Coordinates of C-alpha atoms in Angstrom, one line a residue:
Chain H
X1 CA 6.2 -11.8 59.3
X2 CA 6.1 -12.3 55.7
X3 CA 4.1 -13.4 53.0
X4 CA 6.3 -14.8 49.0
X5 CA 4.7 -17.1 46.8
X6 CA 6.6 -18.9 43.8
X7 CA 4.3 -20.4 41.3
X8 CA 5.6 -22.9 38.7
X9 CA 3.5 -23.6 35.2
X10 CA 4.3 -24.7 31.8
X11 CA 4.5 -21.3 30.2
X12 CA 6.5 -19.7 33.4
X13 CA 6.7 -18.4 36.6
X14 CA 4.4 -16.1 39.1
X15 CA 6.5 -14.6 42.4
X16 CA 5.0 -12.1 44.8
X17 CA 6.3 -11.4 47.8
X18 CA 4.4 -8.2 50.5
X19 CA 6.5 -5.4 52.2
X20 CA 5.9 -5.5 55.7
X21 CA 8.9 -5.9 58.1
X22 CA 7.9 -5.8 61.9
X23 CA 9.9 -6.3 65.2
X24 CA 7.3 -5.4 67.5
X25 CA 3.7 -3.7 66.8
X26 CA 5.4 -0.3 66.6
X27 CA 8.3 -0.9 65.1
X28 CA 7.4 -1.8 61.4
X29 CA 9.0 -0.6 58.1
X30 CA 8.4 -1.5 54.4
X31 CA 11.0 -3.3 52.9
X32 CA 11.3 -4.8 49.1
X33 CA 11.4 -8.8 49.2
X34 CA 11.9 -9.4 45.9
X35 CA 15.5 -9.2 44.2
X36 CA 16.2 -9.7 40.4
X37 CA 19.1 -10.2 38.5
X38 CA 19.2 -10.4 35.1
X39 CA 21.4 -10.9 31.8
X40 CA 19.0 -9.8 29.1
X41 CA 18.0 -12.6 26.7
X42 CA 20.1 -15.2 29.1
X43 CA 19.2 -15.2 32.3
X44 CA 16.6 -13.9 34.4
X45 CA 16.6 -15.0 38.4
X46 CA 14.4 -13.5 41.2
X47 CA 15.0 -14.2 45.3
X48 CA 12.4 -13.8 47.5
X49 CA 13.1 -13.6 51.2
X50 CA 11.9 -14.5 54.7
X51 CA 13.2 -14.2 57.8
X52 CA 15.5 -12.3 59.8
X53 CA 16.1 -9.0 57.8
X54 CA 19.3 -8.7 58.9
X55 CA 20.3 -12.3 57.7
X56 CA 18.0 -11.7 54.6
X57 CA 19.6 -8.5 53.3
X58 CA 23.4 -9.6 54.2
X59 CA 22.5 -12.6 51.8
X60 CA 21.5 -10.6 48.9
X61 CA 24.0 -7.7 49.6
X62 CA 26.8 -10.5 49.6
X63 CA 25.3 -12.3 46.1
X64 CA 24.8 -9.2 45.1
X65 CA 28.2 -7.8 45.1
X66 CA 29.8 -11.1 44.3
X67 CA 28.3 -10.3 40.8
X68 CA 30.2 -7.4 40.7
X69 CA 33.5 -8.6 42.1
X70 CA 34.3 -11.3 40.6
X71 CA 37.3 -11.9 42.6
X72 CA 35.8 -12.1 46.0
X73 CA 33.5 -14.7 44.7
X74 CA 35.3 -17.8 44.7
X75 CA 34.9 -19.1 48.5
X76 CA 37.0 -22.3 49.3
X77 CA 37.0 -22.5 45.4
X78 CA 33.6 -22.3 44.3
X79 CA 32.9 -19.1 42.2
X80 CA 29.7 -17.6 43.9
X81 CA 28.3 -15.4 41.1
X82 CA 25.2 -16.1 40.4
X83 CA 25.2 -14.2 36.7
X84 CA 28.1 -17.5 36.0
X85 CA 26.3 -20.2 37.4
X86 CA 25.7 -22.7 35.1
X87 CA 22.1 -23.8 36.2
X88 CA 19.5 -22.6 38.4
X89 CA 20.1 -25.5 41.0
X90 CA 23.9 -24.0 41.0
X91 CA 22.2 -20.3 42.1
X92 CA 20.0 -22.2 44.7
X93 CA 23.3 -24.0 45.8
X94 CA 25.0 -20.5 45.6
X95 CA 22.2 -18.9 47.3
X96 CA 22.0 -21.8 50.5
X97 CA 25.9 -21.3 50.7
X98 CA 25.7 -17.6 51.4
X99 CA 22.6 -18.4 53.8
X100 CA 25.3 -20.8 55.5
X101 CA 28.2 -18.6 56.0
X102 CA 25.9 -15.7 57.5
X103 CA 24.3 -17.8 59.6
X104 CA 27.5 -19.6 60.9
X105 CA 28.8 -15.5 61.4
X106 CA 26.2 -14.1 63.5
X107 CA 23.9 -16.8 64.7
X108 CA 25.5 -16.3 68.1
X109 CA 24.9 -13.1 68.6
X110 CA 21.6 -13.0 67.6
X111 CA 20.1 -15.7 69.3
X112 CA 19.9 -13.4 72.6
X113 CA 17.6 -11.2 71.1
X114 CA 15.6 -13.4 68.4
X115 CA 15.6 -15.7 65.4
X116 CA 18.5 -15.2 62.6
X117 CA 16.8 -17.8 60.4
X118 CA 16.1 -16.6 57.0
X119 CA 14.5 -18.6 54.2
X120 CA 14.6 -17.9 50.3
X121 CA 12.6 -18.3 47.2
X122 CA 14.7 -18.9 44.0
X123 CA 13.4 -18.9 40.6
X124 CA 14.4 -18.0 37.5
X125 CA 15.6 -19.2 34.3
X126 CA 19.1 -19.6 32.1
X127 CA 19.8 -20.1 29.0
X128 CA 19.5 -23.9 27.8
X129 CA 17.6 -24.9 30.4
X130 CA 14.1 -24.3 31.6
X131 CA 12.4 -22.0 34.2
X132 CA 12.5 -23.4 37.9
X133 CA 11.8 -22.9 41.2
X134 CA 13.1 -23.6 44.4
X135 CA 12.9 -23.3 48.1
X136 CA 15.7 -22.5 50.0
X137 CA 15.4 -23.4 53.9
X138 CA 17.6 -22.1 56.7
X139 CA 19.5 -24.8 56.8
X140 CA 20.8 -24.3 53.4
X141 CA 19.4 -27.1 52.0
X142 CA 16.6 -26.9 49.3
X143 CA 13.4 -28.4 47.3
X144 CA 12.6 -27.9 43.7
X145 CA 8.7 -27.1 42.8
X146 CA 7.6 -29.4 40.1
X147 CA 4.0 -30.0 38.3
X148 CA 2.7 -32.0 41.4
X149 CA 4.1 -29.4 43.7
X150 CA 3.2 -26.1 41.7
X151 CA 4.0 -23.2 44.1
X152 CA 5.8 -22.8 47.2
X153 CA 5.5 -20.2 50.0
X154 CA 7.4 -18.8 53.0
X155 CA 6.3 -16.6 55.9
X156 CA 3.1 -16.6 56.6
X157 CA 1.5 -19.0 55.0
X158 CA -1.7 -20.6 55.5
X159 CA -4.1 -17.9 55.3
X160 CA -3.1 -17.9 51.1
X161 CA -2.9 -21.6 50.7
X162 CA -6.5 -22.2 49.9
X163 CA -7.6 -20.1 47.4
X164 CA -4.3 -22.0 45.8
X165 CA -5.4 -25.5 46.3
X166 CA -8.6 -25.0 44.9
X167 CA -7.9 -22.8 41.9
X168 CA -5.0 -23.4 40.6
X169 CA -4.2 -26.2 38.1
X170 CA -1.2 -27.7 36.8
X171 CA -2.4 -26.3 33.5
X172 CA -3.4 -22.7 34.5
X173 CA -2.2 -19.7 32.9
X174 CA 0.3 -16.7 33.9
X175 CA -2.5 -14.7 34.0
X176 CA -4.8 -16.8 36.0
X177 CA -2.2 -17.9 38.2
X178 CA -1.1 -14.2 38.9
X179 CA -5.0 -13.3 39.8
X180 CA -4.9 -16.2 42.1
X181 CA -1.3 -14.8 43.6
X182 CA -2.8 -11.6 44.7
X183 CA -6.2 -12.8 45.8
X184 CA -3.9 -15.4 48.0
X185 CA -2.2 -11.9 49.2
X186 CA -5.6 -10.6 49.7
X187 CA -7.0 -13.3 51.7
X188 CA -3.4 -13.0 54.1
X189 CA -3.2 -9.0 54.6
X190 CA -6.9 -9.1 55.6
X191 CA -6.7 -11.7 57.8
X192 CA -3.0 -10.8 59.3
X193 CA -1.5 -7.4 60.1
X194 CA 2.1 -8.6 59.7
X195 CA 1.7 -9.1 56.1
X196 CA 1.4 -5.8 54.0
X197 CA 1.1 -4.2 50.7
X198 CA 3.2 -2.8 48.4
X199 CA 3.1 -6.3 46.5
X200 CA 5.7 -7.0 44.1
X201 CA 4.7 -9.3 41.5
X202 CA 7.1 -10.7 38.9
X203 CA 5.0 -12.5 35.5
X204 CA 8.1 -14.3 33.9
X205 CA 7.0 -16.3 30.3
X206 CA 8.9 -19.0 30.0
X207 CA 11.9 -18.0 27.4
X208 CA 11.5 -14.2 27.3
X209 CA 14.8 -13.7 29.6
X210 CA 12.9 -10.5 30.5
X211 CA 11.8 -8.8 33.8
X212 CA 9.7 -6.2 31.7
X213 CA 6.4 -8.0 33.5
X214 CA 6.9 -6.7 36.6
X215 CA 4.5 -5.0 39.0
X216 CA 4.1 -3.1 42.5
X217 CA 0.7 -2.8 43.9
X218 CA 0.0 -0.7 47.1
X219 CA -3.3 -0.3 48.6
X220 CA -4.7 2.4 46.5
X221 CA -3.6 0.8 42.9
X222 CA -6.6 0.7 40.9
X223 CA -6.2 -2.8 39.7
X224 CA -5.6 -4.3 43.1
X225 CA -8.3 -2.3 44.9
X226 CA -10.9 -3.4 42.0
X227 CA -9.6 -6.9 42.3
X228 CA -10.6 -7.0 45.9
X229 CA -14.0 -5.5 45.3
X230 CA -15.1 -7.6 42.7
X231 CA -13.6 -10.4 44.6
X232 CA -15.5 -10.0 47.6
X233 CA -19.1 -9.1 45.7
X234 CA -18.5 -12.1 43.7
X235 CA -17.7 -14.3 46.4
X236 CA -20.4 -12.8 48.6
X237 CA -23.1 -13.3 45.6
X238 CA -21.9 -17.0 44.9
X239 CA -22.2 -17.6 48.7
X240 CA -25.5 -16.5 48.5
X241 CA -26.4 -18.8 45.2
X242 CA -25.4 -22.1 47.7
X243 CA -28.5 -24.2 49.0
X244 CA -28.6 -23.6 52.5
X245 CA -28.0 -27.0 54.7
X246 CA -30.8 -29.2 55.4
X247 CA -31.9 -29.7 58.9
X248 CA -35.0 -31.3 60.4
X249 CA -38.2 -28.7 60.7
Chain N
X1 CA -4.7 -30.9 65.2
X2 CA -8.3 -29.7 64.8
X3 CA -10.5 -26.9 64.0
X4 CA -13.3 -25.8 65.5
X5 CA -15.8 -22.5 65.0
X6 CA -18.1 -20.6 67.1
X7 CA -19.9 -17.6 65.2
X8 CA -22.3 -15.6 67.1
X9 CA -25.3 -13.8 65.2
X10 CA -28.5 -11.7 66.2
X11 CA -30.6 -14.3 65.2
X12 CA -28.4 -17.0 66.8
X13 CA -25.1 -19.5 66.9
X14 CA -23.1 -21.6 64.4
X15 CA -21.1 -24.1 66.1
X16 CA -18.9 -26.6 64.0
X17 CA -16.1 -28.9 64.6
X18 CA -14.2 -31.9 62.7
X19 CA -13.7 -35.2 63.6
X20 CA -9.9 -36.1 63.4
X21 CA -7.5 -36.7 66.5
X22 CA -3.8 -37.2 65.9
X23 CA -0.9 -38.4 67.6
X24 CA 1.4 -38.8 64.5
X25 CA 0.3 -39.9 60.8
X26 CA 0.1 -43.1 61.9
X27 CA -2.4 -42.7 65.2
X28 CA -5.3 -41.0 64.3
X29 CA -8.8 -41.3 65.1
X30 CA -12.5 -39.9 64.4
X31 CA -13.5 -38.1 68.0
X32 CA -16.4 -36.1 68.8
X33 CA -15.4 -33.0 69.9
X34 CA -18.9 -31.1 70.2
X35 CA -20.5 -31.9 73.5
X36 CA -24.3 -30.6 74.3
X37 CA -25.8 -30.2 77.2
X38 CA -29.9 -29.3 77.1
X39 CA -32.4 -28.8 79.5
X40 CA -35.3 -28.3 76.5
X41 CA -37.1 -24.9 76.8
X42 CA -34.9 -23.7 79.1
X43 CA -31.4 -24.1 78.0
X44 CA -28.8 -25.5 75.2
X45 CA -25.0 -25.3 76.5
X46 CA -22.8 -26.8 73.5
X47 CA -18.6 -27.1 74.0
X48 CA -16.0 -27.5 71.6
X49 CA -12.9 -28.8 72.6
X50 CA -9.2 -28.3 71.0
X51 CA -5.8 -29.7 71.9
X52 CA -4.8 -32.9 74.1
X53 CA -7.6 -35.6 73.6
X54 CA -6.9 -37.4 77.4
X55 CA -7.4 -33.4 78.9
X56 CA -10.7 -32.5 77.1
X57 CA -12.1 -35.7 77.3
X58 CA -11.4 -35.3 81.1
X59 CA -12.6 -32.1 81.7
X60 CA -16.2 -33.1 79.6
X61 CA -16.9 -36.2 81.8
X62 CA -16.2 -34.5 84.9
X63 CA -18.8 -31.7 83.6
X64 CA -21.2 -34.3 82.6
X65 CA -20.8 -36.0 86.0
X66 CA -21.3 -33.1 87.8
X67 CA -24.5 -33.0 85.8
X68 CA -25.9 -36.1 87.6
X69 CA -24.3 -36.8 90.7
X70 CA -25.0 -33.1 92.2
X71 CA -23.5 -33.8 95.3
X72 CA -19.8 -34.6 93.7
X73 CA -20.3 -30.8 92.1
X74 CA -19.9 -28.7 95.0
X75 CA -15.9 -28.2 94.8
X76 CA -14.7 -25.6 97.5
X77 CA -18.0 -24.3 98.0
X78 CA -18.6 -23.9 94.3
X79 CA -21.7 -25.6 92.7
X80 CA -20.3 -27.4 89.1
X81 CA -23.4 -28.6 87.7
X82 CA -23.3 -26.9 84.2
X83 CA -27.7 -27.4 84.1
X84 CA -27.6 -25.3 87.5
X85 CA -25.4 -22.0 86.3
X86 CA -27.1 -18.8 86.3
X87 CA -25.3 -17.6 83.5
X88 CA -23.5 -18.6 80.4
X89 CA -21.0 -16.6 82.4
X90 CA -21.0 -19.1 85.1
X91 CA -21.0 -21.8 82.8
X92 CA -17.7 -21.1 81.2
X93 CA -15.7 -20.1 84.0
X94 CA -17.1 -23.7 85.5
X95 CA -15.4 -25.2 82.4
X96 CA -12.4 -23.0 82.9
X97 CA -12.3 -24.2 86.2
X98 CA -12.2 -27.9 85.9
X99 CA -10.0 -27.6 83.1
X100 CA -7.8 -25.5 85.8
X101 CA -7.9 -29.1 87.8
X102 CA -7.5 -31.7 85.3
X103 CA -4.0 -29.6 84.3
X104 CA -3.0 -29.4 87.9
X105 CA -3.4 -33.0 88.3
X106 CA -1.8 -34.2 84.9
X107 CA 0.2 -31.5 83.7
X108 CA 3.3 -32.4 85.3
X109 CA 3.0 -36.6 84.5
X110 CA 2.2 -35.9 80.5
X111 CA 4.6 -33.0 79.9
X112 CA 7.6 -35.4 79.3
X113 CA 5.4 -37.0 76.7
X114 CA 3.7 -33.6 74.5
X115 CA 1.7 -30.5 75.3
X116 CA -1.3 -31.3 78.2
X117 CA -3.3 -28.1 77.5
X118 CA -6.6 -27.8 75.8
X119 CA -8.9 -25.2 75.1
X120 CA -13.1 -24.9 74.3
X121 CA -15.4 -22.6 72.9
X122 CA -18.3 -22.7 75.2
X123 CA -21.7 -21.5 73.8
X124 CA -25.3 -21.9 74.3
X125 CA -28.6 -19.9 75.7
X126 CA -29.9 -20.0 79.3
X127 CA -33.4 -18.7 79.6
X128 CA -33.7 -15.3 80.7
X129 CA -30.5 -14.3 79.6
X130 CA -29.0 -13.8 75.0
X131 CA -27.2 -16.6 73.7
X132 CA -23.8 -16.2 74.0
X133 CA -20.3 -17.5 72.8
X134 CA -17.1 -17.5 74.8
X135 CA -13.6 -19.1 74.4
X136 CA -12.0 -21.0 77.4
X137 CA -8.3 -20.7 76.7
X138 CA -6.0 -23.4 78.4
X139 CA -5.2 -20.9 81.7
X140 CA -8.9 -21.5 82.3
X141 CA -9.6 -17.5 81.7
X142 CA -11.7 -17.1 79.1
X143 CA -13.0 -14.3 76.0
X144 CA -16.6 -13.5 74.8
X145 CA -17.8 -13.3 71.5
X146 CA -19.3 -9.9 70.6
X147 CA -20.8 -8.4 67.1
X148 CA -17.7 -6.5 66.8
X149 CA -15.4 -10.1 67.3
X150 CA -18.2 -12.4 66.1
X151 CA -16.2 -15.6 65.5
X152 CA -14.1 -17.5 67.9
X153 CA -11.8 -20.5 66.5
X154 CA -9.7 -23.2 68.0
X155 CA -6.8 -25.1 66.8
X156 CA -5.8 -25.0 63.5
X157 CA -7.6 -21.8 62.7
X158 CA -5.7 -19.9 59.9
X159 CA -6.7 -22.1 56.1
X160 CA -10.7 -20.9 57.4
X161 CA -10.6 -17.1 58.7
X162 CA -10.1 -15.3 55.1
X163 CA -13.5 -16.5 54.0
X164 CA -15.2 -15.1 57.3
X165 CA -13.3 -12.2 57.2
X166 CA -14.3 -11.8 54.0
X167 CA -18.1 -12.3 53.6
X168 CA -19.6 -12.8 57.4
X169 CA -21.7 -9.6 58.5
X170 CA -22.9 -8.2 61.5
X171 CA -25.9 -8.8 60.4
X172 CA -25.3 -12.3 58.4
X173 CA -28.3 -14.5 58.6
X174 CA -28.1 -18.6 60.6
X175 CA -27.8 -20.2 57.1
X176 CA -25.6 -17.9 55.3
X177 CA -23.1 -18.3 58.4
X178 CA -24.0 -22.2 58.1
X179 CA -22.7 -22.0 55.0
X180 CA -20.0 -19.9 55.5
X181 CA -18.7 -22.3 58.6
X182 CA -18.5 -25.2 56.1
X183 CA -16.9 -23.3 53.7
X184 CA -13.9 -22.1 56.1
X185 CA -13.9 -25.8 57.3
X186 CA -13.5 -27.1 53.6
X187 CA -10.7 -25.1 53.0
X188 CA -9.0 -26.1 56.3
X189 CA -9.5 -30.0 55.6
X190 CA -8.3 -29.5 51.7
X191 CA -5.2 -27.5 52.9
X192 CA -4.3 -29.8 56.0
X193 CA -4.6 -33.4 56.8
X194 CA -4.8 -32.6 60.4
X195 CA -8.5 -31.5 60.3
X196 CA -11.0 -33.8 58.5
X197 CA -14.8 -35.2 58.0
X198 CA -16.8 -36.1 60.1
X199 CA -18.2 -32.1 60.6
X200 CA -20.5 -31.6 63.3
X201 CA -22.4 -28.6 62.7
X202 CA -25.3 -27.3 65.3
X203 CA -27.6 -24.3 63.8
X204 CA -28.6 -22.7 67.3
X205 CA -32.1 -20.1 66.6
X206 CA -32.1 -17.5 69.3
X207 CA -34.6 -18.6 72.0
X208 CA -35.6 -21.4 70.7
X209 CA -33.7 -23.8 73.7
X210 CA -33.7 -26.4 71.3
X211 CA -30.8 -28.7 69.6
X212 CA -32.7 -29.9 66.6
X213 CA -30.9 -28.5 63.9
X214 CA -28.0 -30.3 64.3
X215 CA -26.1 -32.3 61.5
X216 CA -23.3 -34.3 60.9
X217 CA -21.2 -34.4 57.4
X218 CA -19.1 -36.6 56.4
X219 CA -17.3 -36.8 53.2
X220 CA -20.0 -38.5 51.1
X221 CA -22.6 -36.5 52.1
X222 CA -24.4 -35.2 49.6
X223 CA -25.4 -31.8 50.7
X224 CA -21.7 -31.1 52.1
X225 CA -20.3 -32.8 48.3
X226 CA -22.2 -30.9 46.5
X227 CA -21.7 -27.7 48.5
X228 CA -18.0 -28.0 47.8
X229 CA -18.6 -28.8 43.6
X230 CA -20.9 -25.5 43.9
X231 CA -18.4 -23.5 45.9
X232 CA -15.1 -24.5 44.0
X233 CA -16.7 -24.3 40.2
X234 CA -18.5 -21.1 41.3
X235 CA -14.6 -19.9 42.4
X236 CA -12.9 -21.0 39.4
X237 CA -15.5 -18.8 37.0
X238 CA -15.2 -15.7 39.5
X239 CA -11.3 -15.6 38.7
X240 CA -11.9 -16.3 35.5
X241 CA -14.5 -13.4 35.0
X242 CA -12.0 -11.1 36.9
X243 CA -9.8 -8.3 34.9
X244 CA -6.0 -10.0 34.2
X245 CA -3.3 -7.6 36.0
X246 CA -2.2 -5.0 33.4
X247 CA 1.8 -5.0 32.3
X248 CA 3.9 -3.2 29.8
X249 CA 3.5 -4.8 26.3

């Protein structure tokens, strides 16, 4: 499994994704979910994946070298670099195309032997436009976040979900929302062994066209690990500071 | 869907479930799905029930029947009367049992129509022997509870474990674990409209063959409102007290 979160606020974007990629309890490897590409001061885009790793890395590996070779971009006569696309729903478009065609490639074969779906988180910004976020599915298709649907996740999801709805507010900060990211990471890795540190966490403000904010936490960070502790003491005291329920003597 | 939690403790059980059964957003109803069964000073049997509403409603009236017509309990040589078991042992592989019979009888008539199976977390006290918990999965086998697995869920169980995995001890006292249950059930019924209000909670103390403290909240009620106000401004100050991640200026 797999944990990414994509988190959508006025002054710009949170995305975390985990490393953990498992076929089997004892076959499991760390992998890095979370790809950037960026033209400084123009565009900055990040894709997070889930899925199939196979399916997952051909899709970036193929978006990634369209941006190199420009000629082997243009498929049926749309260009597929992402560094050209005009808007961030053209890179999600882009993005759900290249899902498509791997799919429609090896979905066959691997259906025998497992899932080939793949999902994607896209986010970013481009020059003239503002930062967004998306959700690609396997099917291609895709949602855009919005203020009433601030963050999107893939994978593994529900253990994360509540710290989320609670917390988090259409007006919160970067920072605040990326303390709320990892304790939403915490609450999954201790509750499910498929999802794992090192997390990746991208803080993109809003117009910077920068990547510079960008973070890897493995168990033993200091920041993380304090996080947790003071996470857990503070929960643990203000669990203790509740009235306990009322029942008949 | 539904959710419902069995902790066991040294001093005694939590037992809590909600209210809401759903056949589509458009059929849903409030159900009871926490059954007791008490012989006072001598023992409190309580089951929860998870999945189809036609099978665990079957498999508790046939229990209860068996409870006052003993002659109709003797199946195979096998005495069903719940109040007569030895053992909390004997009580749930009695419930595993009938469940084993309603599914042979339905399974094959309802399968065209959704999943048949249901599952229980049976837990109570019979003098002479600990309180103990148990899960009865839908192959009628069954799991105990132990202070090494001290909480059992069914159904939709995922939104609720990170806060027990995160602050229930060993050693956690009856209320905190009160309070703990309606916590993990608050985030479950803010994060997913398939679990909701009414929550039936039962506060079982360690010999005391007695169902007194039991309690049923329902959105309005005051002491499960204003646990929730408590718990979620109490959260938002923790994250905001906590250290902001450190990045490159």
């Amino acid at each position: 499994m797999t944990y990414c979160l994509g988190i959508l606020l006025p002054s710009g974007l949170i995305l975390a994704s985990d490393s953990r990629s498992s076929a089997g309890v004892d076959q499991i490897a760390v992998v890095k979910k979370l790809a950037l590409f960026e033209v400084p001061g123009e565009r900055v885009i990040a894709i997070l994946s889930a899925g199939n790793l196979a399916t997952t890395q051909a899709v970036i590996t193929m978006i990634r070298q369209y941006t190199r070779h420009k000629q082997d971009s243009a498929a049926g006569g749309e260009n597929r670099d992402i560094l050209a696309a005009r808007t961030m729903f053209d890179v999600a478009q882009i993005v759900g195309g290249v899902l498509r065609e791997v799919l429609r490639l090896n979905r066959s074969f691997v259906e025998p032997y497992g899932d080939p779906n793949g999902s994607f988180i896209v986010a970013g910004q481009i020059a003239g436009e503002p930062h967004r976020l998306f959700q690609v599915y396997s099917a291609g298709n895709f949602v855009e976040a919005s203020g009433r649907t601030q963050f999107l996740q893939l994978g593994e999801t529900k253990y994360g979900k509540p710290i989320l709805d609670r917390a988090l507010q259409e007006a919160s900060g970067l920072d605040e929302a990326a303390k709320l990211a990892l304790l939403s990471f915490d609450a999954t890795v201790r509750s499910n062994l498929s999802v794992a540190p090192p997390i990746d966490l991208l803080r993109y403000e809003a117009d910077s066209f920068s990547t510079k904010h960008l973070a890897k936490y493995d168990s033993h960070h200091p920041y993380w690990a304090d996080l947790r502790q003071r996470y857990s003491d503070g929960l643990s005291a203000l669990v203790a500071s509740l009235p306990a329920p009322d029942f008949p003597a």
